[in-house]
Amino acid sequence: LFGTTLLLLVFSLARATEEDLQAEDGDDNKLHDKRSLEGHVGLVGYGGGYGGYGGYGGVGLISEHVAVEKHVPVVHYKGVPVAVPHPVAVPVHVPVHVPHPYAVPVKVPVPVVKTVPVPVEKPVPYPVEKPYPVEIIKKVPYPVVKPYPVPVPIYKTKYIHHHKEVVYPKHYHHHGWW
């Protein structure tokens, strides 16, 4: 609500400024007719172009132009000094010197064919094991290494203290196998 009121206020000020310009222009009503947004389906507001109560009802947010809008340059305002560009003749020396065309070296990608030596696999003599007839004479037991329990001695933990009295612990350290 506050935003709509603020926009209506801004557009009404713009409309008042335009009416002041029309009053300063005097009989130049064509300028006002070209710049007026009356008859446009609502910009922001109730109806007309600048938030007036004209034409169509309802709040519109997008201006749908009925007529072609023409922009008038600022130069047409009276009493406003504006720098206007004037066409100036540029001197052209006749005849115009045109350099003769010459060949420009442009690098073009050309397919290059090269002979590359490819290593070829040579036949290598591979030793082939041929099965020979074997006769079993005698079966001999062959010793196979197997894991077996190893007795571990019991060690006493010794603590080194740098004072006069040496205290030994009362427990024994072992590996926990028994």
CSV table of C-alpha atoms in Angstrom, one decimal:
chain,number,residue,atom,x,y,z
A,1,LEU,CA,0.0,0.0,0.0
A,2,PHE,CA,2.8,2.4,0.9
A,3,GLY,CA,4.7,1.5,-2.3
A,4,THR,CA,1.7,2.1,-4.5
A,5,THR,CA,1.0,5.5,-2.8
A,6,LEU,CA,4.6,6.5,-3.3
A,7,LEU,CA,4.5,5.6,-7.0
A,8,LEU,CA,1.3,7.5,-7.4
A,9,LEU,CA,2.8,10.5,-5.8
A,10,VAL,CA,5.9,10.3,-8.0
A,11,PHE,CA,3.9,10.0,-11.2
A,12,SER,CA,1.6,12.8,-10.3
A,13,LEU,CA,4.6,15.1,-9.7
A,14,ALA,CA,5.9,14.0,-13.1
A,15,ARG,CA,2.5,14.9,-14.7
A,16,ALA,CA,2.6,18.3,-12.9
A,17,THR,CA,6.1,19.0,-14.3
A,18,GLU,CA,4.9,18.1,-17.8
A,19,GLU,CA,1.9,20.5,-17.5
A,20,ASP,CA,4.3,23.2,-16.4
A,21,LEU,CA,6.4,22.6,-19.4
A,22,GLN,CA,3.3,22.8,-21.6
A,23,ALA,CA,2.4,26.1,-20.0
A,24,GLU,CA,5.9,27.5,-20.7
A,25,ASP,CA,5.8,26.3,-24.3
A,26,GLY,CA,2.6,28.3,-25.0
A,27,ASP,CA,0.8,27.2,-28.1
A,28,ASP,CA,3.1,24.2,-28.7
A,29,ASN,CA,0.5,21.6,-27.9
A,30,LYS,CA,1.9,19.1,-30.4
A,31,LEU,CA,4.8,18.5,-28.1
A,32,HIS,CA,2.5,17.6,-25.3
A,33,ASP,CA,0.4,15.4,-27.5
A,34,LYS,CA,3.5,13.4,-28.6
A,35,ARG,CA,4.8,13.0,-25.1
A,36,SER,CA,1.5,12.3,-23.3
A,37,LEU,CA,0.7,8.8,-22.2
A,38,GLU,CA,-3.0,9.4,-21.9
A,39,GLY,CA,-4.9,6.6,-23.7
A,40,HIS,CA,-2.4,4.0,-22.6
A,41,VAL,CA,-3.5,1.1,-20.6
A,42,GLY,CA,-2.3,1.8,-17.0
A,43,LEU,CA,1.3,2.1,-16.1
A,44,VAL,CA,1.3,2.0,-12.3
A,45,GLY,CA,-2.0,3.5,-11.0
A,46,TYR,CA,-5.6,3.5,-11.7
A,47,GLY,CA,-6.0,3.9,-15.5
A,48,GLY,CA,-4.1,6.5,-17.4
A,49,GLY,CA,-0.4,6.7,-18.1
A,50,TYR,CA,0.9,8.7,-15.2
A,51,GLY,CA,-1.5,7.4,-12.6
A,52,GLY,CA,-4.5,9.5,-13.5
A,53,TYR,CA,-8.1,8.4,-13.3
A,54,GLY,CA,-8.6,8.2,-17.1
A,55,GLY,CA,-9.5,5.6,-19.6
A,56,TYR,CA,-9.4,2.2,-18.0
A,57,GLY,CA,-9.9,1.0,-14.4
A,58,GLY,CA,-7.9,-1.3,-12.3
A,59,VAL,CA,-4.3,-1.3,-11.2
A,60,GLY,CA,-1.9,-2.1,-14.1
A,61,LEU,CA,1.8,-2.8,-13.8
A,62,ILE,CA,2.8,-3.0,-17.5
A,63,SER,CA,2.1,-0.2,-19.9
A,64,GLU,CA,0.3,-1.5,-23.0
A,65,HIS,CA,0.9,1.2,-25.7
A,66,VAL,CA,-2.1,1.9,-27.9
A,67,ALA,CA,-0.3,4.5,-30.1
A,68,VAL,CA,3.3,4.7,-31.3
A,69,GLU,CA,5.4,6.6,-28.8
A,70,LYS,CA,7.6,9.2,-30.3
A,71,HIS,CA,10.6,10.6,-28.4
A,72,VAL,CA,11.2,14.3,-28.9
A,73,PRO,CA,14.8,15.6,-28.5
A,74,VAL,CA,15.6,18.1,-25.7
A,75,VAL,CA,16.6,20.7,-28.4
A,76,HIS,CA,12.9,21.5,-29.0
A,77,TYR,CA,12.6,23.0,-25.5
A,78,LYS,CA,12.7,26.8,-25.6
A,79,GLY,CA,15.4,28.7,-23.7
A,80,VAL,CA,17.6,25.6,-23.0
A,81,PRO,CA,21.1,26.0,-24.5
A,82,VAL,CA,22.0,22.6,-26.0
A,83,ALA,CA,25.0,21.7,-28.2
A,84,VAL,CA,23.6,20.6,-31.5
A,85,PRO,CA,26.0,18.6,-33.8
A,86,HIS,CA,26.3,20.1,-37.3
A,87,PRO,CA,27.4,18.2,-40.4
A,88,VAL,CA,30.9,19.4,-41.4
A,89,ALA,CA,32.4,18.7,-44.9
A,90,VAL,CA,35.4,16.4,-44.7
A,91,PRO,CA,38.0,17.2,-47.3
A,92,VAL,CA,38.8,14.1,-49.5
A,93,HIS,CA,42.0,14.1,-51.6
A,94,VAL,CA,41.2,13.1,-55.1
A,95,PRO,CA,42.4,10.8,-56.5
A,96,VAL,CA,42.6,8.5,-53.5
A,97,HIS,CA,45.8,6.4,-53.4
A,98,VAL,CA,44.9,2.7,-53.3
A,99,PRO,CA,47.9,0.5,-52.6
A,100,HIS,CA,48.5,-2.4,-55.1
A,101,PRO,CA,47.4,-5.7,-53.6
A,102,TYR,CA,50.3,-8.1,-52.7
A,103,ALA,CA,50.5,-11.7,-51.6
A,104,VAL,CA,50.2,-12.1,-47.8
A,105,PRO,CA,51.9,-15.2,-46.4
A,106,VAL,CA,49.2,-17.2,-44.6
A,107,LYS,CA,50.1,-20.4,-42.8
A,108,VAL,CA,47.8,-23.1,-44.1
A,109,PRO,CA,47.8,-26.5,-42.3
A,110,VAL,CA,49.2,-29.0,-44.8
A,111,PRO,CA,49.0,-32.7,-44.0
A,112,VAL,CA,52.5,-34.1,-43.5
A,113,VAL,CA,53.2,-37.7,-44.3
A,114,LYS,CA,56.1,-39.2,-42.3
A,115,THR,CA,57.6,-42.7,-42.4
A,116,VAL,CA,57.9,-44.0,-38.8
A,117,PRO,CA,59.8,-47.2,-38.1
A,118,VAL,CA,57.5,-49.6,-36.2
A,119,PRO,CA,59.3,-52.3,-34.1
A,120,VAL,CA,58.3,-55.8,-35.2
A,121,GLU,CA,58.3,-58.7,-32.8
A,122,LYS,CA,60.9,-61.3,-33.6
A,123,PRO,CA,60.3,-64.9,-32.9
A,124,VAL,CA,62.0,-65.9,-29.7
A,125,PRO,CA,62.8,-69.6,-29.0
A,126,TYR,CA,60.5,-70.6,-26.1
A,127,PRO,CA,61.6,-73.6,-24.1
A,128,VAL,CA,58.8,-76.2,-24.3
A,129,GLU,CA,58.6,-78.9,-21.6
A,130,LYS,CA,58.0,-82.2,-23.1
A,131,PRO,CA,56.5,-84.9,-20.9
A,132,TYR,CA,58.9,-87.9,-20.5
A,133,PRO,CA,58.0,-91.2,-19.1
A,134,VAL,CA,59.1,-91.4,-15.4
A,135,GLU,CA,59.3,-94.5,-13.3
A,136,ILE,CA,58.7,-94.2,-9.5
A,137,ILE,CA,61.4,-96.2,-7.7
A,138,LYS,CA,60.9,-95.5,-4.0
A,139,LYS,CA,58.8,-93.0,-1.9
A,140,VAL,CA,60.9,-91.1,0.7
A,141,PRO,CA,59.3,-88.9,3.4
A,142,TYR,CA,60.1,-85.2,2.8
A,143,PRO,CA,60.4,-82.9,5.8
A,144,VAL,CA,57.8,-80.1,5.7
A,145,VAL,CA,58.2,-77.0,7.9
A,146,LYS,CA,55.2,-76.8,10.2
A,147,PRO,CA,54.4,-74.3,12.9
A,148,TYR,CA,54.9,-75.5,16.5
A,149,PRO,CA,54.8,-73.9,20.0
A,150,VAL,CA,57.9,-72.3,21.2
A,151,PRO,CA,58.6,-72.1,25.0
A,152,VAL,CA,59.1,-68.4,26.0
A,153,PRO,CA,61.1,-67.7,29.1
A,154,ILE,CA,59.6,-65.5,31.9
A,155,TYR,CA,61.3,-62.1,32.2
A,156,LYS,CA,61.4,-59.9,35.2
A,157,THR,CA,60.7,-56.2,34.5
A,158,LYS,CA,63.5,-54.0,35.9
A,159,TYR,CA,62.9,-50.3,36.7
A,160,ILE,CA,65.9,-48.0,36.9
A,161,HIS,CA,65.5,-45.2,39.5
A,162,HIS,CA,68.0,-42.5,40.0
A,163,HIS,CA,67.6,-42.2,43.7
A,164,LYS,CA,69.0,-44.4,46.5
A,165,GLU,CA,66.3,-46.9,47.0
A,166,VAL,CA,65.5,-49.4,44.2
A,167,VAL,CA,62.0,-50.8,44.1
A,168,TYR,CA,61.1,-53.9,42.0
A,169,PRO,CA,57.6,-54.7,41.0
A,170,LYS,CA,55.8,-57.7,42.5
A,171,HIS,CA,54.2,-58.9,39.2
A,172,TYR,CA,55.9,-60.9,36.4
A,173,HIS,CA,55.7,-60.2,32.8
A,174,HIS,CA,54.8,-63.0,30.3
A,175,HIS,CA,53.4,-63.3,26.9
A,176,GLY,CA,50.1,-64.8,27.9
A,177,TRP,CA,50.3,-68.2,26.2
A,178,TRP,CA,49.5,-70.1,29.4
